Amino acid sequence: MSAWTSSAPEQLDAWRRLGTLAQSVVAAPRGRSSTPLSGGSERLGPLLIDYSKQRLDDESKRALVALAEQSELPAAIAKLCAGEPVNVTENRAARHMDLRMSANAKAEVADERRRFLALAESVRNGTWRGTTGRPAAAVVHIGIGGSHLGPELVVDALAPAATGPEVRFLANMDGHAVNAALAGLDPATTLVVIASKSFTTLETMLNAAAVKSWFLERTCDPGAIAHHFVAVTANTAAAEQFGVPQAGCFRLWDWLGGRFSLWSAVGLPIAIALGSEAFEELLAGAHAVDEHLRSAPLHRNVPVLLALLQIWNTNFLGASSHAVLAYDRRLKLLPDYLQQLEMESNGKSVRLDGERATTHTCPVIWGGEESNGQHAFHQLLHQGTRAFSADLIACAKPAHDLPNHHAWLLANCLAQSKAMREGRAADEPHRRVEGGHPCTTILLDELTPRALGALLALYEHKVFCASAIWQINPFDQWGVELGKELAAPIYARLRGKGKSATQDPSTEALANAIRSQNRVL
Ligand code: F6P
């Protein structure tokens, strides 16, 4: 099995050095450092990344950069950029950066982009007509995980600028979600997008079948499926079998992982809601970050620095969770998106060399919309017992005309990171806030498609860089398979089939309790 380096990370000199440096950081008072970092912020196009509230000084930053060098991170980045098979367990490249190229995009990518942007424009300008001759009033996007979270985040975030028809998302296999997604829609004016790389994912297949039945029951026109349903997939044979003809299939490639796919036709709902110009801007923002990753020196390379900070906090300062605090309502889905991006990528315990990881890998990623969290979970952040790190994300310029609200929102954003980092001394123990929690603030100039593209690409590359140092493969997700396999025989029990002996007593008892309440199962 190929690996960037053959050593486990903790065998590197820099890792040991960081261990020594961390001891003095942990032993020091937790508030503001006496030897603050010089610098501590970087501008990356429309993003300002401030990491001066990390528990970091110049010496520990130098040691972190040495860790990146000794981990051969530059070689790993070069392999990613060159399209080499960095997904070693599946022997595939991870070429999502190709999707962000414009002038010199490869033909297969450029052709596919032209096709789905043309569909998006025709839906937007009304030249796409349903089989009864009416333009689309709504689009239902069916998909889950990487085929859902990115598009929904972007559409939701940029909704104030949306000019296309209504876009709804259907991901969960919960029947309530199906009903909610279809409520009030007229199939004659609805376009359905089924996004699934595999075209076998249970949730998506169940939902696609349910939406197809809904469509057929109301239109009584099986011939209309081929026009009102399109697919985004690497498995066009299965899509055709479902009823979507070749012409309605938009291609995904084996070199594209689901959680890195919003830049492909998986982003069709983005293009429909916002237009192809905005979609191209999103790509351009991400592409600029790709160029930065490729060319910036390690000590100024923002994704590299964010990865190193994650490693510093996770492996040396004991943080087991990382909060994503969105100080902008439009980014409320960012924590959900990052949960998949980070945890499905780097929630691994086997290294590239096949050995069990002997260091911690991805922390638990969680978070929420602020300032709501300040009146909910921030108490634990300030006075709880556990170490954590946080990213606070805000936009300097809002898209509303309530300056007073915005000034208060951003004042609270800055105040929270200050409180987390510096804490407050007090005579009474219950008033004391220890501080010492490392925070990064990411400030977008304003929430444009370009800035959002840059932000998401920044996180993608941070995830890759951290994986390379941890020596794990961020591009597979074998851990999610077990639950999928176990569900099938339990489903059989719920439907009154299968043998009880195949289930453990707890599962069998729960299945019986569900069945006893249900005449429908
Ligand atoms: O179950 C996890 C997963 O495989 C994700 O990695 C992926 O984004 C999601 O399911 C959806 O997969 P697909 O696009 O093949 O339906």
Coordinates of C-alpha atoms and ligand atoms in Angstrom, one line a residue:
M1 CA 0.0 0.0 0.0
S2 CA 1.5 3.3 -1.0
A3 CA 1.8 6.1 1.6
W4 CA 3.2 9.6 1.6
T5 CA 5.7 8.6 4.3
S6 CA 6.4 5.3 6.0
S7 CA 6.6 6.7 9.5
A8 CA 3.7 7.0 12.0
P9 CA 3.2 10.7 12.7
E10 CA 4.3 10.4 16.3
Q11 CA 7.7 9.0 15.2
L12 CA 8.6 12.3 13.5
D13 CA 11.0 14.6 15.3
A14 CA 8.6 17.5 14.9
W15 CA 5.8 15.6 16.5
R16 CA 8.0 14.9 19.6
R17 CA 9.0 18.6 19.7
L18 CA 5.4 19.6 19.6
G19 CA 4.7 17.3 22.5
T20 CA 7.4 19.1 24.5
L21 CA 6.1 22.5 23.5
A22 CA 2.5 21.6 24.3
Q23 CA 3.5 20.7 27.9
S24 CA 4.4 24.2 28.6
V25 CA 1.3 25.6 26.9
V26 CA -0.9 23.3 28.9
A27 CA 0.9 24.2 32.1
A28 CA 0.7 27.9 31.5
P29 CA -2.3 30.1 32.6
R30 CA -5.1 29.5 30.1
G31 CA -5.9 33.1 29.3
R32 CA -4.0 35.3 26.9
S33 CA -0.5 34.1 26.0
S34 CA 2.5 36.1 27.3
T35 CA 4.3 35.4 24.0
P36 CA 1.6 36.0 21.4
L37 CA 2.0 35.0 17.8
S38 CA 3.4 37.5 15.5
G39 CA 1.1 37.8 12.5
G40 CA -1.7 35.3 13.1
S41 CA -4.0 36.2 10.2
E42 CA -4.0 35.6 6.5
R43 CA -6.1 37.0 3.7
L44 CA -7.3 34.5 1.1
G45 CA -9.2 36.4 -1.6
P46 CA -12.5 37.4 0.0
L47 CA -11.7 35.6 3.3
L48 CA -9.8 36.9 6.3
I49 CA -8.6 34.1 8.5
D50 CA -7.7 35.2 12.0
Y51 CA -5.9 32.5 14.0
S52 CA -4.4 34.8 16.6
K53 CA -6.8 33.5 19.2
Q54 CA -5.2 30.0 19.0
R55 CA -2.9 28.8 21.8
L56 CA 0.0 29.2 19.6
D57 CA 3.3 31.2 19.6
D58 CA 6.0 31.6 17.0
E59 CA 7.9 28.6 18.2
S60 CA 5.0 26.2 18.2
K61 CA 3.9 27.5 14.8
R62 CA 7.5 26.8 13.4
A63 CA 7.3 23.3 14.9
L64 CA 3.9 22.7 13.2
V65 CA 5.3 23.8 9.9
A66 CA 8.2 21.4 10.4
L67 CA 5.7 18.7 11.0
A68 CA 4.1 19.4 7.7
E69 CA 7.5 19.2 6.0
Q70 CA 8.5 16.0 7.8
S71 CA 5.1 14.5 7.0
E72 CA 5.9 15.2 3.3
L73 CA 2.8 17.2 3.0
P74 CA 4.0 19.1 -0.1
A75 CA 4.4 15.7 -1.9
A76 CA 0.9 14.7 -0.8
I77 CA -0.5 18.0 -2.1
A78 CA 1.4 17.5 -5.4
K79 CA -0.1 14.1 -5.8
L80 CA -3.6 15.3 -5.2
C81 CA -3.1 18.2 -7.7
A82 CA -1.6 15.8 -10.3
G83 CA -4.6 13.5 -10.2
E84 CA -2.6 10.6 -8.8
P85 CA -4.6 7.8 -7.1
V86 CA -4.6 9.3 -3.6
N87 CA -7.6 7.3 -2.6
V88 CA -5.5 4.2 -2.0
T89 CA -8.1 1.8 -0.6
E90 CA -10.1 2.2 -3.8
N91 CA -7.2 2.9 -6.1
R92 CA -8.7 6.2 -7.4
A93 CA -7.7 9.7 -7.8
A94 CA -9.6 12.6 -6.1
R95 CA -10.0 15.1 -8.9
H96 CA -12.6 17.4 -7.6
M97 CA -10.3 20.4 -8.3
D98 CA -10.7 19.6 -12.0
L99 CA -14.3 20.6 -11.7
R100 CA -13.3 24.1 -10.7
M101 CA -11.1 24.9 -13.7
S102 CA -12.6 27.1 -16.3
A103 CA -10.4 27.9 -19.3
N104 CA -8.3 24.7 -19.2
A105 CA -11.0 22.3 -17.9
K106 CA -10.7 18.8 -19.3
A107 CA -13.2 18.1 -22.1
E108 CA -15.3 15.6 -20.2
V109 CA -15.8 18.1 -17.4
A110 CA -16.4 21.1 -19.6
D111 CA -19.0 19.2 -21.7
E112 CA -20.9 18.0 -18.7
R113 CA -20.9 21.4 -17.1
R114 CA -22.2 23.0 -20.3
R115 CA -25.0 20.5 -20.4
F116 CA -26.2 20.9 -16.9
L117 CA -25.8 24.7 -16.9
A118 CA -27.9 24.7 -20.1
L119 CA -30.6 22.7 -18.4
A120 CA -30.5 25.1 -15.4
E121 CA -30.8 28.2 -17.6
S122 CA -33.7 26.7 -19.5
V123 CA -35.5 25.9 -16.3
R124 CA -34.8 29.4 -15.1
N125 CA -35.9 31.3 -18.2
G126 CA -39.0 29.1 -18.8
T127 CA -37.9 27.5 -22.1
W128 CA -37.9 24.2 -20.3
R129 CA -41.5 23.1 -20.4
G130 CA -43.2 20.2 -18.7
T131 CA -45.2 17.7 -20.8
T132 CA -48.3 19.8 -20.5
G133 CA -46.5 22.8 -21.8
R134 CA -46.0 24.7 -18.5
P135 CA -42.7 26.0 -17.2
A136 CA -41.2 24.7 -14.0
A137 CA -42.4 26.2 -10.8
A138 CA -40.4 23.9 -8.5
V139 CA -37.5 21.6 -8.5
V140 CA -37.2 18.6 -6.1
H141 CA -33.7 17.5 -5.5
I142 CA -33.4 14.0 -4.2
G143 CA -30.1 12.9 -2.7
I144 CA -28.3 12.3 0.6
G145 CA -24.9 12.9 2.1
G146 CA -22.6 14.4 -0.4
S147 CA -25.3 14.4 -3.0
H148 CA -27.4 16.7 -0.8
L149 CA -25.5 18.7 1.9
G150 CA -23.4 20.9 -0.3
P151 CA -26.1 21.9 -2.7
E152 CA -28.6 22.6 0.1
L153 CA -26.0 24.7 2.0
V154 CA -25.2 26.8 -1.0
V155 CA -28.8 27.3 -2.1
D156 CA -29.8 28.1 1.5
A157 CA -26.9 30.5 2.0
L158 CA -27.4 32.4 -1.2
A159 CA -31.2 32.3 -1.1
P160 CA -31.6 36.1 -0.9
A161 CA -30.1 36.2 -4.4
A162 CA -32.1 33.3 -5.7
T163 CA -34.1 34.2 -8.8
G164 CA -35.0 30.7 -10.1
P165 CA -38.0 28.5 -9.3
E166 CA -38.4 27.1 -5.8
V167 CA -35.9 24.4 -5.0
R168 CA -36.7 21.7 -2.4
F169 CA -34.4 19.0 -1.0
L170 CA -35.5 15.5 -0.1
A171 CA -32.8 13.5 1.7
N172 CA -34.0 11.5 4.7
M173 CA -35.8 8.2 4.3
D174 CA -38.4 9.4 6.8
G175 CA -41.8 9.4 5.1
H176 CA -42.6 12.8 6.8
A177 CA -39.8 14.3 4.7
V178 CA -41.3 13.0 1.5
N179 CA -44.7 14.5 2.4
A180 CA -43.0 17.8 3.3
A181 CA -41.0 18.0 0.1
L182 CA -44.0 17.4 -2.1
A183 CA -46.6 19.4 -0.2
G184 CA -48.5 21.8 -2.5
L185 CA -46.5 20.9 -5.6
D186 CA -48.1 20.2 -9.0
P187 CA -46.2 17.5 -10.9
A188 CA -47.0 19.2 -14.2
T189 CA -44.7 22.1 -13.1
T190 CA -42.1 20.1 -11.2
L191 CA -38.7 18.9 -12.3
V192 CA -37.2 16.1 -10.2
V193 CA -33.4 15.7 -9.9
I194 CA -32.2 12.4 -8.5
A195 CA -28.5 12.8 -7.4
S196 CA -26.7 9.6 -6.5
K197 CA -23.3 8.7 -7.6
S198 CA -24.1 5.0 -7.0
F199 CA -27.8 5.1 -7.8
T200 CA -28.2 2.4 -5.1
T201 CA -28.3 4.5 -1.9
L202 CA -31.3 3.3 0.1
E203 CA -32.7 6.7 1.0
T204 CA -32.4 8.1 -2.5
M205 CA -33.9 5.0 -4.1
L206 CA -36.8 4.9 -1.7
N207 CA -37.5 8.6 -2.2
A208 CA -37.1 8.5 -5.9
A209 CA -39.6 5.7 -6.1
A210 CA -42.0 7.5 -3.8
V211 CA -41.8 10.7 -5.9
K212 CA -42.3 8.7 -9.1
S213 CA -45.5 7.1 -7.7
W214 CA -46.7 10.6 -6.6
F215 CA -46.0 11.9 -10.1
L216 CA -47.7 8.9 -11.9
E217 CA -50.8 8.9 -9.6
R218 CA -51.4 12.5 -10.5
T219 CA -50.4 12.7 -14.1
C220 CA -51.3 9.1 -15.2
D221 CA -48.6 9.6 -17.8
P222 CA -45.7 7.2 -17.6
G223 CA -44.2 8.8 -20.7
A224 CA -43.7 12.0 -18.8
I225 CA -41.2 10.5 -16.3
A226 CA -38.4 10.7 -19.0
H227 CA -38.9 14.4 -19.2
H228 CA -39.7 15.5 -15.6
F229 CA -37.0 13.4 -14.0
V230 CA -33.2 13.8 -14.5
A231 CA -30.4 12.0 -12.8
V232 CA -26.9 12.9 -11.7
T233 CA -25.0 9.7 -11.4
A234 CA -22.0 7.5 -12.3
N235 CA -24.5 4.6 -12.8
T236 CA -26.4 5.7 -15.9
A237 CA -27.6 2.1 -16.4
A238 CA -29.5 2.1 -13.2
A239 CA -30.9 5.6 -13.9
E240 CA -32.1 4.4 -17.3
Q241 CA -33.7 1.4 -15.7
F242 CA -35.5 3.8 -13.3
G243 CA -36.9 5.7 -16.4
V244 CA -34.4 8.5 -17.0
P245 CA -33.1 8.4 -20.5
Q246 CA -29.4 8.9 -21.3
A247 CA -30.1 12.5 -22.4
G248 CA -31.5 13.2 -18.9
C249 CA -28.4 11.7 -17.1
F250 CA -25.6 14.0 -16.0
R251 CA -22.3 12.3 -15.4
L252 CA -20.3 11.7 -12.2
W253 CA -17.0 10.0 -12.3
D254 CA -15.3 7.4 -10.1
W255 CA -12.6 10.0 -9.2
L256 CA -15.2 12.2 -7.6
G257 CA -16.2 11.5 -4.0
G258 CA -19.7 12.4 -2.9
R259 CA -18.7 15.0 -0.3
F260 CA -16.5 16.8 -2.8
S261 CA -19.1 16.8 -5.6
L262 CA -21.1 20.0 -5.2
W263 CA -19.0 21.5 -8.0
S264 CA -20.3 18.9 -10.5
A265 CA -23.9 18.4 -11.8
V266 CA -24.7 17.6 -8.1
G267 CA -24.8 21.4 -7.9
L268 CA -27.6 21.5 -10.5
P269 CA -30.1 22.9 -7.9
I270 CA -27.5 25.7 -7.2
A271 CA -27.4 26.6 -10.8
I272 CA -31.2 26.5 -11.1
A273 CA -31.7 28.6 -8.0
L274 CA -29.0 31.2 -8.6
G275 CA -28.0 31.0 -12.3
S276 CA -25.0 29.8 -14.2
E277 CA -23.1 33.0 -13.6
A278 CA -23.3 32.5 -9.9
F279 CA -22.3 28.9 -10.3
E280 CA -19.2 29.8 -12.2
E281 CA -18.4 32.4 -9.5
L282 CA -18.7 29.6 -6.9
L283 CA -16.2 27.5 -9.0
A284 CA -13.9 30.5 -9.4
G285 CA -13.8 31.1 -5.7
A286 CA -12.9 27.5 -5.1
H287 CA -10.3 27.5 -7.9
A288 CA -8.5 30.4 -6.4
V289 CA -8.1 28.4 -3.2
D290 CA -6.9 25.4 -5.2
E291 CA -4.2 27.6 -6.7
H292 CA -3.3 28.9 -3.3
L293 CA -3.0 25.3 -1.9
R294 CA -0.7 24.4 -4.9
S295 CA 1.6 27.4 -4.6
A296 CA 1.6 29.1 -1.2
P297 CA 4.5 28.3 1.1
L298 CA 3.6 26.1 4.0
H299 CA 3.8 28.8 6.6
R300 CA 1.4 31.0 4.6
N301 CA -0.8 28.3 3.2
V302 CA -4.1 28.7 4.8
P303 CA -5.6 25.2 4.4
V304 CA -2.2 23.8 5.6
L305 CA -2.3 26.1 8.6
L306 CA -5.9 25.2 9.5
A307 CA -5.0 21.5 9.3
L308 CA -1.9 22.1 11.5
L309 CA -4.1 23.9 14.0
Q310 CA -6.5 21.0 14.1
I311 CA -3.6 18.7 14.8
W312 CA -2.2 21.0 17.4
N313 CA -5.5 21.2 19.2
T314 CA -6.6 17.6 18.8
N315 CA -3.3 15.8 19.3
F316 CA -1.4 18.1 21.7
L317 CA -3.9 20.3 23.5
G318 CA -6.5 17.6 24.1
A319 CA -9.5 19.0 22.2
S320 CA -11.8 16.2 21.3
S321 CA -14.5 18.4 19.6
H322 CA -14.5 21.3 17.3
A323 CA -17.4 23.8 17.2
V324 CA -18.4 25.5 14.0
L325 CA -20.2 28.7 15.1
A326 CA -22.0 30.3 12.2
Y327 CA -22.5 34.0 13.0
D328 CA -24.6 34.4 9.9
R329 CA -28.0 32.8 9.6
R330 CA -27.4 32.1 5.9
L331 CA -24.6 29.8 6.9
K332 CA -26.7 27.8 9.4
L333 CA -26.2 24.6 7.3
L334 CA -22.4 24.9 7.4
P335 CA -22.0 22.7 10.5
D336 CA -24.0 19.9 8.9
Y337 CA -22.0 20.1 5.7
L338 CA -18.7 20.2 7.6
Q339 CA -19.8 17.2 9.7
Q340 CA -19.8 15.1 6.7
L341 CA -16.8 16.6 5.0
E342 CA -14.6 16.3 8.1
M343 CA -15.9 13.3 9.9
E344 CA -16.7 11.0 7.0
S345 CA -13.2 11.9 5.6
N346 CA -11.0 11.8 8.6
G347 CA -13.0 9.8 11.1
K348 CA -10.6 6.9 10.6
S349 CA -8.5 4.7 12.8
V350 CA -6.5 2.8 10.2
R351 CA -3.4 4.4 8.6
L352 CA -2.4 4.3 5.0
D353 CA 0.1 1.6 5.9
G354 CA -2.7 -0.6 7.2
E355 CA -1.7 -0.2 10.8
R356 CA -4.0 1.0 13.5
A357 CA -3.6 4.7 14.1
T358 CA -1.8 5.4 17.3
T359 CA -2.8 9.1 17.4
H360 CA -6.3 10.6 17.5
T361 CA -7.7 11.7 14.1
C362 CA -10.7 13.8 13.4
P363 CA -12.4 15.5 16.4
V364 CA -16.2 15.5 16.7
I365 CA -17.4 18.4 14.5
W366 CA -20.6 20.1 15.7
G367 CA -22.0 23.6 15.8
G368 CA -24.9 25.8 15.1
E369 CA -26.4 29.1 14.1
E370 CA -25.5 32.1 16.2
S371 CA -26.3 34.0 18.3
N372 CA -28.8 31.3 19.2
G373 CA -26.1 29.0 20.6
Q374 CA -25.0 31.7 23.1
H375 CA -28.3 31.1 24.9
A376 CA -28.0 27.3 24.7
F377 CA -24.7 25.5 24.6
H378 CA -22.1 28.3 25.1
Q379 CA -22.4 27.9 28.9
L380 CA -20.6 24.6 28.5
L381 CA -18.1 26.2 26.1
H382 CA -17.2 28.8 28.8
Q383 CA -17.4 26.8 32.0
G384 CA -17.5 23.1 31.0
T385 CA -14.8 20.7 31.8
R386 CA -13.6 19.6 28.3
A387 CA -11.2 21.0 25.9
F388 CA -12.5 22.1 22.5
S389 CA -11.6 24.3 19.6
A390 CA -13.9 26.5 17.5
D391 CA -14.2 28.2 14.2
L392 CA -16.4 31.3 14.2
I393 CA -17.6 32.3 10.7
A394 CA -19.1 35.7 10.0
C395 CA -19.6 38.1 7.1
A396 CA -18.4 41.6 7.3
K397 CA -21.2 43.0 5.1
P398 CA -24.7 41.7 5.5
A399 CA -27.4 41.4 2.8
H400 CA -29.9 43.3 4.9
D401 CA -30.4 46.9 5.9
L402 CA -30.4 46.5 9.6
P403 CA -27.0 47.8 10.6
N404 CA -27.7 47.8 14.2
H405 CA -28.5 44.1 14.1
H406 CA -25.4 43.4 12.2
A407 CA -23.1 45.4 14.5
W408 CA -24.6 43.5 17.5
L409 CA -24.2 40.2 15.8
L410 CA -20.6 40.7 14.9
A411 CA -19.8 42.3 18.3
N412 CA -21.1 39.1 19.9
C413 CA -19.0 37.0 17.5
L414 CA -15.9 38.8 18.5
A415 CA -16.9 38.8 22.2
Q416 CA -17.4 35.1 22.3
S417 CA -14.1 34.2 20.8
K418 CA -12.4 36.7 23.2
A419 CA -14.2 35.1 26.1
M420 CA -13.3 31.6 25.0
R421 CA -9.7 32.5 24.6
E422 CA -9.1 34.9 27.4
G423 CA -11.7 33.9 30.0
R424 CA -12.1 36.1 33.1
A425 CA -10.7 35.9 36.6
A426 CA -13.2 36.3 39.5
D427 CA -13.1 35.9 43.2
E428 CA -16.1 33.7 43.3
P429 CA -15.3 30.3 41.7
H430 CA -18.7 30.1 40.0
R431 CA -18.0 33.3 38.1
R432 CA -14.6 32.3 36.9
V433 CA -14.2 31.6 33.1
E434 CA -10.9 29.8 32.5
G435 CA -10.5 30.6 28.9
G436 CA -7.7 29.0 26.9
H437 CA -10.0 27.6 24.2
P438 CA -8.4 28.0 20.8
C439 CA -10.5 29.9 18.2
T440 CA -10.2 30.8 14.6
T441 CA -12.4 33.5 13.1
I442 CA -13.1 33.4 9.4
L443 CA -14.5 36.7 8.1
L444 CA -16.0 36.7 4.6
D445 CA -16.0 40.2 3.1
E446 CA -19.6 39.4 2.1
L447 CA -21.5 36.2 1.3
T448 CA -21.1 36.0 -2.4
P449 CA -20.9 32.8 -4.5
R450 CA -17.1 33.5 -4.9
A451 CA -16.5 33.8 -1.2
L452 CA -18.6 30.8 -0.4
G453 CA -16.8 28.7 -3.0
A454 CA -13.5 29.8 -1.4
L455 CA -14.7 28.9 2.1
L456 CA -15.8 25.4 1.1
A457 CA -12.6 24.7 -0.9
L458 CA -10.6 25.9 2.1
Y459 CA -12.3 23.4 4.3
E460 CA -11.9 20.6 1.7
H461 CA -8.2 21.2 1.5
K462 CA -7.8 21.5 5.3
V463 CA -9.3 18.0 5.6
F464 CA -6.9 16.6 3.0
C465 CA -3.9 18.2 4.6
A466 CA -4.8 16.9 8.1
S467 CA -5.4 13.4 6.6
A468 CA -1.9 13.5 5.0
I469 CA -0.3 14.3 8.4
W470 CA -2.4 11.7 10.2
Q471 CA -1.5 9.2 7.5
I472 CA -5.1 8.2 6.7
N473 CA -7.2 8.0 3.6
P474 CA -9.8 10.8 3.6
F475 CA -11.5 9.6 0.4
D476 CA -13.1 6.4 1.5
Q477 CA -15.9 5.7 4.0
W478 CA -16.0 1.9 4.7
G479 CA -17.3 2.5 8.2
V480 CA -20.8 3.4 7.0
E481 CA -21.3 0.0 5.3
L482 CA -21.9 -2.1 8.5
G483 CA -25.1 -0.2 9.5
K484 CA -26.4 -0.5 5.9
E485 CA -25.9 -4.3 5.9
L486 CA -27.5 -4.7 9.3
A487 CA -30.6 -2.8 8.4
A488 CA -31.9 -5.2 5.7
P489 CA -32.7 -8.2 8.0
I490 CA -34.2 -5.9 10.6
Y491 CA -36.4 -4.4 7.9
A492 CA -37.5 -7.9 7.2
R493 CA -38.4 -8.4 10.8
L494 CA -40.4 -5.2 10.9
R495 CA -42.3 -6.3 7.9
G496 CA -43.0 -9.6 9.7
K497 CA -40.6 -11.6 7.7
G498 CA -37.2 -13.3 8.6
K499 CA -36.4 -15.3 11.6
S500 CA -36.4 -13.9 15.1
A501 CA -33.3 -15.9 16.0
T502 CA -31.2 -13.8 13.6
Q503 CA -31.6 -10.8 15.9
D504 CA -30.2 -10.1 19.3
P505 CA -32.9 -9.9 22.1
S506 CA -32.7 -6.1 22.4
T507 CA -33.2 -5.6 18.7
E508 CA -36.0 -8.2 18.5
A509 CA -37.8 -6.7 21.5
L510 CA -37.7 -3.2 19.9
A511 CA -38.9 -4.6 16.6
N512 CA -41.8 -6.3 18.3
A513 CA -42.7 -3.1 20.1
I514 CA -42.7 -1.2 16.8
R515 CA -44.8 -3.9 15.2
S516 CA -47.3 -4.0 18.0
Q517 CA -48.0 -0.2 17.5
N518 CA -48.4 -0.5 13.8
R519 CA -51.0 -1.9 11.5
V520 CA -49.3 -0.4 8.5
L521 CA -46.0 -2.4 8.8
Ligands
F6P1 O1 -23.3 6.4 3.0 C1 -22.4 7.4 2.8 C2 -22.3 7.8 1.4 O2 -21.7 6.9 0.6 C3 -21.6 9.2 1.2 O3 -20.3 9.1 1.1 C4 -22.3 9.7 0.0 O4 -22.1 11.1 -0.1 C5 -23.7 9.3 0.2 O5 -23.6 8.0 0.8 C6 -24.6 9.3 -1.0 O6 -24.1 8.4 -1.9 P1 -24.7 8.4 -3.4 O7 -24.4 9.7 -4.0 O8 -24.0 7.2 -4.1 O9 -26.2 8.2 -3.3

